[in-house]
Amino acid sequence: MPKIVQITRRERFSAAHKLARPEWSDQKNYETFGKCSNPNWHGHNYVLWVTVKGTPEPMTGFVVDLSALGEVIKEEVIQHVDHKNLNADVIFTKDIMTSTENLAIAIWEQLEKPVKKLGAELHCVKISETENNYVEYHG
Ligand code: NI
């Protein structure tokens, strides 16, 4: 039986967004999306946890080189989103409703192949927008 271990890297970013449907009134957008519908944007301090899994390599005991994983997350995700407007600046989020749920899916798609190149398998992308909620996507 292979012994599969999961390991998680945490990164953080700050970004602006807005949740609103242009065809809806401001009132309906506010009722649906609350403060996240603010017409002139707002920001969040997001926390991102990326969990990968694999079998510890016999010589090192490591599932993955964590600093290499950190570099991949920075290159594929953080440098694109940090201090940016998710609805306007970011190629992989500008055409979606930038809910935390959809961000988790978009970030998964950014990371899946690069994580494989490190010799591990992506297991979970977890994001919190506020400290009271988080979402998880497992692909
Ligand atoms: Ni918001």
PDB file of N, CA and C and ligand atoms in Angstrom, residues 17 36 42 44 129, ligand 1:
ATOM      1  N   HIS A  17     -12.462  43.344  -6.012  1.00  0.00           N
ATOM      2  CA  HIS A  17     -13.433  42.695  -6.893  1.00  0.00           C
ATOM      3  C   HIS A  17     -14.801  43.338  -6.680  1.00  0.00           C
ATOM      4  N   CYS A  36     -20.361  43.028  -1.208  1.00  0.00           N
ATOM      5  CA  CYS A  36     -19.519  42.671  -2.355  1.00  0.00           C
ATOM      6  C   CYS A  36     -20.073  43.236  -3.660  1.00  0.00           C
ATOM      7  N   HIS A  42     -14.229  47.073  -3.959  1.00  0.00           N
ATOM      8  CA  HIS A  42     -13.758  46.934  -2.577  1.00  0.00           C
ATOM      9  C   HIS A  42     -12.710  45.833  -2.598  1.00  0.00           C
ATOM     10  N   HIS A  44     -10.369  42.561  -0.518  1.00  0.00           N
ATOM     11  CA  HIS A  44     -10.288  41.532   0.527  1.00  0.00           C
ATOM     12  C   HIS A  44      -8.826  41.123   0.704  1.00  0.00           C
ATOM     13  N   GLU A 129     -12.043  34.474   2.167  1.00  0.00           N
ATOM     14  CA  GLU A 129     -12.191  35.882   1.807  1.00  0.00           C
ATOM     15  C   GLU A 129     -12.327  36.701   3.097  1.00  0.00           C
TER      16      GLU A 129
HETATM   17 NI    NI B   1     -16.164  41.030  -1.788  1.00  0.00          NI
END
